[in-house]
Amino acid sequence: MKLVLYFTLGYPSSHSLMEFLETIPPGAVEYIELGFPSTDPKYDGPTIRRTHRHALQGFSEQSVSETVKCARGVCRKVYALRYYSDIEKDEGFLERITNIGFDGIIIPDVLTDYFHDRSGIINRVREAGLEFIPFVNPSTPDIVLGEIMSTTDSWIYYGLLPSTGIMVPYDLSSVRYRLRNAFPGRRIVLGFGIRSPDEAARVSSTGQFGIAIGTMLIEHLDSGSSREFVTSILRLKEAISSV
Amino acid sequence: MLNVQSEEIVPRRWYNVVSDLPEPLPPPRSSDRDHSSIELLNSIIPREMLRQEFTFNRYETIPEEVRVQYLQIGRPTPLIRALNLEKFLGYRGKIFYKLEGATATGSHKINTAIPQAYYAAQEGIEEIVTETGAGQWGSATALAGSINNMKTTVFMVKISYEQKPARRTVMSLYNGRVIPSPSSETEFGRNILKENPSHPGSLGIAISEAVEYTIANGLRYMLGSVMNSVLTHQSIIGQEAISQLDILGESPDTLIGCVGGGSNFGGFVFPFLQSGRPIELIASTAREVPKFSKGSYEYDAIDSAGILPMLRMYTLGSKFVPEKIYAGGLRYHGAAPSLSLLVRSGRVNTDEVPEDEVIQALKIFASTQGIIAAPESGHAIASLIRYARNRDNQGKTIVLNVSGHGYLDLKIFEGRE
Ligand SMILES: Cc1ncc(COP(=O)(O)O)c(C=O)c1O
């Protein structure tokens, strides 16, 4: 199983984020997602919300290109994460991030809050030369899963919980069953709420393509310890690599 | 056979509509930027309720202990052909009604109170807590607590507490402790009383007090409506009706029910969606609480204090103060997200009925079928009468859900006999 890491751009600062990224051991991480700070990160829990609020102060897109380069040095692909409501207010955003060097984009609210706009934005993402990574979750109905399966061909981000970093009990065996039926043969990355290597191991038992980690690593960014940051990544990697 | 009742009709699993909706269901969202009100749910509702709230599973097994209690409180409830009403209306078609008022506590509310109390008892909790406006939900919770050997504390909106002494008696017969809200039991209540010692209370205040009391004492809070897990439990209504209609060899064209938070309506109609047949669905609400026609579809708070998560729904605003209609259960400002989504997409039609017309409808139903329905259910009956009187609707098979009986709300007829 592969590891996907999430960071908020500009958190703790652009400079220190890059320093952390550079410590990631080669081969440990498959993809990196970089979130554009938002005033309303609605599907994020308290920890990631805090990073958005902090990163918004003095955020400038200028530093993004360097951060992307840095991330690219330690993983295979780099994805942008941004809320649809923010993208719509920012003309030329998709073209700019293509030029910056992102491989694709995840738009966590488009298939829920802007469902009727989905075809338009998916086309625009593709025209800009980016991969559109569908984000689906437990409240995505079967008919929509079917549509995603037939109209997209990238990997799919499956949120196990309604928000990041907020624990709600769920049943992994039914997740496995659902994904197998809905997305035969597709690469799925499971995310939201994986907060420890043990949980990563449990989730990896579903045999999907990868897991995404966000909230858990932010604690290391806060404490400023790159040694613990790297240890955590290696532990996660070990927890899922038997699968 | 006009009345179909057999143990086998009580289903063995609940139906959850989420995976079968035409569009993604917007999930509950935290109302507070810094704290998570979803996280808060972890410490106030049973874990199993939280899991059911966020699951995509189409079916959930009903625990055997819960199913046994469903039988004890009178399930399956009757499905009866309303021959007298058909005749009275001169309706050329068939009218059936599902009588949730026939349960022990007198409404559908017991269908979710039993499993919620059971899950709390499984966690070793000794006391459950909730709020009640009109008293139907408080009664159901108290009985469910009693059955599971738990104490039940009910914060009852003070004005109802004073106006409905019979409801208080019912709850205390079910071993419930009823506290008029605002009360001195919570800080929230004490603060309100300090400003206005004779505050009449509101559902929002009662919810806030119940949640505070739950947290302070490490108890479990019971959810009365609106939440998806509650609608899932209520699916027992529609599933039974499907089996009963099957036995009769009937296939409905139209389903009608009333909407407060949406639980009896959703529980009644959602199981029918699985057939894929184009059954007409009519949600009846109070003209005095026009959530579907005048409300907006947006994220809003469940409770007026904003403690619980926000839901995307049709809402008149969580601070909306409705007119004092008798149908207390329909005075809620919003409606369940799944139902709201289906109203918005046009799958569910709505009808709004004023109180005068509801009283007329209740009288017609009483004098023809002998059933004194709850004021809330009276809305569904009034919508049914409107529908059956329309020439375009002749020849159809209509099924109506009568969510509760009205023996404790006879005041509605005073001076109108
Ligand atoms: C008899 C009866 N019907 C209907 C309702 C409305 O609630 P819901 O829409 O959740 O079924 C209530 C709520 O108190 C009620 O007591």
CSV table of N, CA and C in Angstrom, one decimal, chain A residues 39-43 45-46 49 53 111-116 137-144 158 160 162-163 165-171 174-176 178 195, chain B residues 17-39 42 46-48 50-58 299 312 344:
chain,number,residue,atom,x,y,z
A,39,THR,N,-10.7,30.3,3.7
A,39,THR,CA,-11.4,30.9,4.9
A,39,THR,C,-12.4,30.0,5.4
A,40,ASP,N,-12.9,29.0,4.6
A,40,ASP,CA,-13.9,28.1,5.1
A,40,ASP,C,-13.6,26.6,4.6
A,41,PRO,N,-12.6,26.0,5.3
A,41,PRO,CA,-12.2,24.6,4.9
A,41,PRO,C,-13.3,23.7,5.5
A,42,LYS,N,-14.4,23.6,4.9
A,42,LYS,CA,-15.6,23.0,5.5
A,42,LYS,C,-15.5,21.5,5.8
A,43,TYR,N,-14.8,20.8,5.1
A,43,TYR,CA,-14.7,19.4,5.4
A,43,TYR,C,-13.4,19.0,6.2
A,45,GLY,N,-11.4,19.1,9.9
A,45,GLY,CA,-11.6,19.2,11.4
A,45,GLY,C,-10.8,20.3,12.0
A,46,PRO,N,-10.9,20.4,13.3
A,46,PRO,CA,-10.3,21.5,14.0
A,46,PRO,C,-8.8,21.7,13.7
A,49,ARG,N,-8.2,22.9,10.1
A,49,ARG,CA,-8.8,24.3,10.1
A,49,ARG,C,-7.8,25.3,10.6
A,53,ARG,N,-6.3,28.7,8.8
A,53,ARG,CA,-6.4,30.1,9.4
A,53,ARG,C,-5.0,30.7,9.5
A,111,LEU,N,-18.5,17.5,-5.4
A,111,LEU,CA,-19.5,16.4,-5.6
A,111,LEU,C,-20.6,16.4,-4.5
A,112,THR,N,-20.4,17.3,-3.5
A,112,THR,CA,-21.5,17.4,-2.5
A,112,THR,C,-22.2,18.7,-2.7
A,113,ASP,N,-21.5,19.8,-2.4
A,113,ASP,CA,-22.2,21.1,-2.4
A,113,ASP,C,-22.4,21.7,-3.7
A,114,TYR,N,-21.7,21.3,-4.7
A,114,TYR,CA,-21.9,21.9,-6.1
A,114,TYR,C,-22.1,20.8,-7.1
A,115,PHE,N,-22.9,19.8,-6.7
A,115,PHE,CA,-23.0,18.6,-7.5
A,115,PHE,C,-23.5,18.9,-9.0
A,116,HIS,N,-24.3,19.9,-9.1
A,116,HIS,CA,-24.8,20.2,-10.5
A,116,HIS,C,-23.8,20.9,-11.4
A,137,ASN,N,-17.3,10.1,-0.5
A,137,ASN,CA,-17.4,9.8,1.0
A,137,ASN,C,-18.6,9.0,1.3
A,138,PRO,N,-18.8,8.7,2.6
A,138,PRO,CA,-19.9,7.8,2.9
A,138,PRO,C,-21.3,8.3,2.4
A,139,SER,N,-21.4,9.6,2.2
A,139,SER,CA,-22.8,10.0,1.8
A,139,SER,C,-22.9,10.2,0.3
A,140,THR,N,-21.9,9.7,-0.4
A,140,THR,CA,-22.1,9.7,-1.9
A,140,THR,C,-22.9,8.5,-2.3
A,141,PRO,N,-24.1,8.7,-3.0
A,141,PRO,CA,-24.9,7.6,-3.3
A,141,PRO,C,-24.3,6.7,-4.4
A,142,ASP,N,-24.9,5.5,-4.5
A,142,ASP,CA,-24.3,4.5,-5.4
A,142,ASP,C,-24.4,5.0,-6.9
A,143,ILE,N,-25.5,5.7,-7.2
A,143,ILE,CA,-25.6,6.2,-8.6
A,143,ILE,C,-24.5,7.2,-9.0
A,144,VAL,N,-24.0,7.9,-8.0
A,144,VAL,CA,-23.0,8.9,-8.3
A,144,VAL,C,-21.6,8.1,-8.3
A,158,TYR,N,-11.2,8.4,-1.3
A,158,TYR,CA,-12.4,8.0,-0.6
A,158,TYR,C,-12.2,8.5,0.9
A,160,LEU,N,-13.2,8.4,4.5
A,160,LEU,CA,-13.8,7.4,5.4
A,160,LEU,C,-14.8,8.1,6.3
A,162,PRO,N,-16.9,12.1,7.6
A,162,PRO,CA,-17.4,13.3,7.0
A,162,PRO,C,-16.5,14.5,7.0
A,163,SER,N,-15.5,14.5,8.0
A,163,SER,CA,-14.5,15.6,8.0
A,163,SER,C,-13.2,15.0,8.4
A,165,GLY,N,-10.0,14.4,10.7
A,165,GLY,CA,-9.6,14.6,12.1
A,165,GLY,C,-10.7,14.5,13.1
A,166,ILE,N,-11.9,14.0,12.6
A,166,ILE,CA,-13.0,13.9,13.6
A,166,ILE,C,-13.4,12.4,13.6
A,167,MET,N,-13.4,11.8,14.7
A,167,MET,CA,-13.6,10.4,14.7
A,167,MET,C,-15.1,10.0,14.9
A,168,VAL,N,-15.5,9.2,13.9
A,168,VAL,CA,-16.8,8.7,13.9
A,168,VAL,C,-16.7,7.2,13.7
A,169,PRO,N,-17.3,6.3,14.4
A,169,PRO,CA,-17.1,4.9,14.1
A,169,PRO,C,-17.6,4.5,12.8
A,170,TYR,N,-16.9,3.6,12.1
A,170,TYR,CA,-17.3,3.1,10.8
A,170,TYR,C,-16.9,1.6,10.7
A,171,ASP,N,-17.5,0.9,9.8
A,171,ASP,CA,-17.3,-0.5,9.6
A,171,ASP,C,-16.4,-0.7,8.4
A,174,SER,N,-17.6,-3.2,5.5
A,174,SER,CA,-18.5,-2.8,4.5
A,174,SER,C,-17.9,-1.7,3.6
A,175,VAL,N,-16.9,-1.0,4.1
A,175,VAL,CA,-16.2,-0.1,3.1
A,175,VAL,C,-15.5,-0.9,2.0
A,176,ARG,N,-14.9,-2.0,2.4
A,176,ARG,CA,-14.2,-2.8,1.5
A,176,ARG,C,-15.2,-3.4,0.4
A,178,ARG,N,-18.1,-2.2,-0.4
A,178,ARG,CA,-18.7,-1.1,-1.2
A,178,ARG,C,-17.7,-0.7,-2.3
A,195,ARG,N,-5.3,8.3,12.3
A,195,ARG,CA,-4.5,9.1,13.2
A,195,ARG,C,-3.3,8.4,13.9
B,17,VAL,N,-31.6,5.3,3.5
B,17,VAL,CA,-31.8,5.8,2.1
B,17,VAL,C,-30.6,6.4,1.4
B,18,VAL,N,-29.5,6.7,2.2
B,18,VAL,CA,-28.4,7.5,1.7
B,18,VAL,C,-27.8,7.0,0.4
B,19,SER,N,-27.6,5.7,0.3
B,19,SER,CA,-26.9,5.2,-0.9
B,19,SER,C,-27.9,5.2,-2.1
B,20,ASP,N,-29.2,5.4,-1.9
B,20,ASP,CA,-30.1,5.4,-3.0
B,20,ASP,C,-30.6,6.8,-3.4
B,21,LEU,N,-30.0,7.8,-2.8
B,21,LEU,CA,-30.5,9.1,-3.2
B,21,LEU,C,-30.0,9.5,-4.6
B,22,PRO,N,-30.6,10.4,-5.2
B,22,PRO,CA,-30.2,10.8,-6.6
B,22,PRO,C,-28.9,11.6,-6.6
B,23,GLU,N,-28.6,12.3,-5.5
B,23,GLU,CA,-27.5,13.2,-5.4
B,23,GLU,C,-26.8,12.9,-4.0
B,24,PRO,N,-25.5,13.3,-3.9
B,24,PRO,CA,-24.9,13.2,-2.6
B,24,PRO,C,-25.6,13.9,-1.5
B,25,LEU,N,-25.7,13.3,-0.3
B,25,LEU,CA,-26.3,13.9,0.8
B,25,LEU,C,-25.2,14.8,1.5
B,26,PRO,N,-25.4,16.1,1.6
B,26,PRO,CA,-24.4,17.0,2.2
B,26,PRO,C,-24.3,16.5,3.7
B,27,PRO,N,-23.1,16.2,4.2
B,27,PRO,CA,-23.0,15.7,5.5
B,27,PRO,C,-23.1,16.8,6.6
B,28,PRO,N,-23.4,16.3,7.8
B,28,PRO,CA,-23.4,17.3,8.9
B,28,PRO,C,-22.1,18.0,9.0
B,29,ARG,N,-22.1,19.3,9.4
B,29,ARG,CA,-20.9,20.1,9.5
B,29,ARG,C,-20.8,20.8,10.8
B,30,SER,N,-19.6,21.0,11.3
B,30,SER,CA,-19.4,21.6,12.6
B,30,SER,C,-19.9,23.0,12.6
B,31,SER,N,-20.6,23.4,13.6
B,31,SER,CA,-21.2,24.7,13.7
B,31,SER,C,-20.2,25.7,14.2
B,32,ASP,N,-19.1,25.2,14.8
B,32,ASP,CA,-18.1,26.0,15.5
B,32,ASP,C,-16.8,25.9,14.8
B,33,ARG,N,-16.1,27.0,14.5
B,33,ARG,CA,-14.8,26.9,13.8
B,33,ARG,C,-13.7,26.2,14.6
B,34,ASP,N,-13.7,26.4,15.9
B,34,ASP,CA,-12.6,25.9,16.6
B,34,ASP,C,-12.8,24.5,17.3
B,35,HIS,N,-14.1,24.2,17.6
B,35,HIS,CA,-14.4,23.0,18.2
B,35,HIS,C,-15.2,22.2,17.2
B,36,SER,N,-15.2,20.9,17.3
B,36,SER,CA,-16.0,20.1,16.4
B,36,SER,C,-17.3,19.7,17.1
B,37,SER,N,-18.4,20.1,16.6
B,37,SER,CA,-19.7,19.7,17.2
B,37,SER,C,-20.0,18.2,16.8
B,38,ILE,N,-19.3,17.7,15.8
B,38,ILE,CA,-19.4,16.3,15.4
B,38,ILE,C,-18.7,15.5,16.4
B,39,GLU,N,-17.5,16.0,16.8
B,39,GLU,CA,-16.7,15.3,17.8
B,39,GLU,C,-17.5,15.3,19.1
B,42,ASN,N,-19.7,12.4,19.8
B,42,ASN,CA,-19.0,11.2,20.4
B,42,ASN,C,-19.2,11.0,21.8
B,46,PRO,N,-24.9,7.5,21.9
B,46,PRO,CA,-24.3,6.1,21.8
B,46,PRO,C,-23.5,6.0,20.6
B,47,ARG,N,-22.4,5.3,20.7
B,47,ARG,CA,-21.4,5.1,19.6
B,47,ARG,C,-22.1,4.5,18.4
B,48,GLU,N,-23.0,3.5,18.7
B,48,GLU,CA,-23.7,2.8,17.6
B,48,GLU,C,-24.6,3.8,16.8
B,50,LEU,N,-23.9,7.0,16.4
B,50,LEU,CA,-23.0,7.8,15.6
B,50,LEU,C,-22.6,7.0,14.3
B,51,ARG,N,-22.3,5.7,14.5
B,51,ARG,CA,-21.9,4.9,13.3
B,51,ARG,C,-23.1,4.9,12.3
B,52,GLN,N,-24.3,4.7,12.8
B,52,GLN,CA,-25.5,4.7,11.9
B,52,GLN,C,-25.7,6.0,11.3
B,53,GLU,N,-25.4,7.1,12.0
B,53,GLU,CA,-25.6,8.4,11.4
B,53,GLU,C,-24.8,8.7,10.2
B,54,PHE,N,-23.6,8.1,10.2
B,54,PHE,CA,-22.7,8.4,9.0
B,54,PHE,C,-22.5,7.2,8.1
B,55,THR,N,-23.3,6.2,8.2
B,55,THR,CA,-23.0,5.0,7.3
B,55,THR,C,-23.7,5.1,6.0
B,56,PHE,N,-23.1,4.5,5.0
B,56,PHE,CA,-23.8,4.3,3.7
B,56,PHE,C,-24.5,3.0,3.6
B,57,ASN,N,-24.3,2.1,4.6
B,57,ASN,CA,-25.0,0.8,4.5
B,57,ASN,C,-26.5,1.0,4.2
B,58,ARG,N,-26.9,0.2,3.2
B,58,ARG,CA,-28.3,0.3,2.8
B,58,ARG,C,-29.2,-0.4,3.9
B,299,TYR,N,-27.2,25.3,5.0
B,299,TYR,CA,-26.7,24.7,6.3
B,299,TYR,C,-27.3,25.6,7.4
B,312,ARG,N,-27.5,20.6,6.2
B,312,ARG,CA,-28.1,21.3,5.0
B,312,ARG,C,-29.5,20.8,4.8
B,344,ARG,N,-36.2,19.2,-2.8
B,344,ARG,CA,-35.5,20.1,-3.7
B,344,ARG,C,-35.4,19.5,-5.2
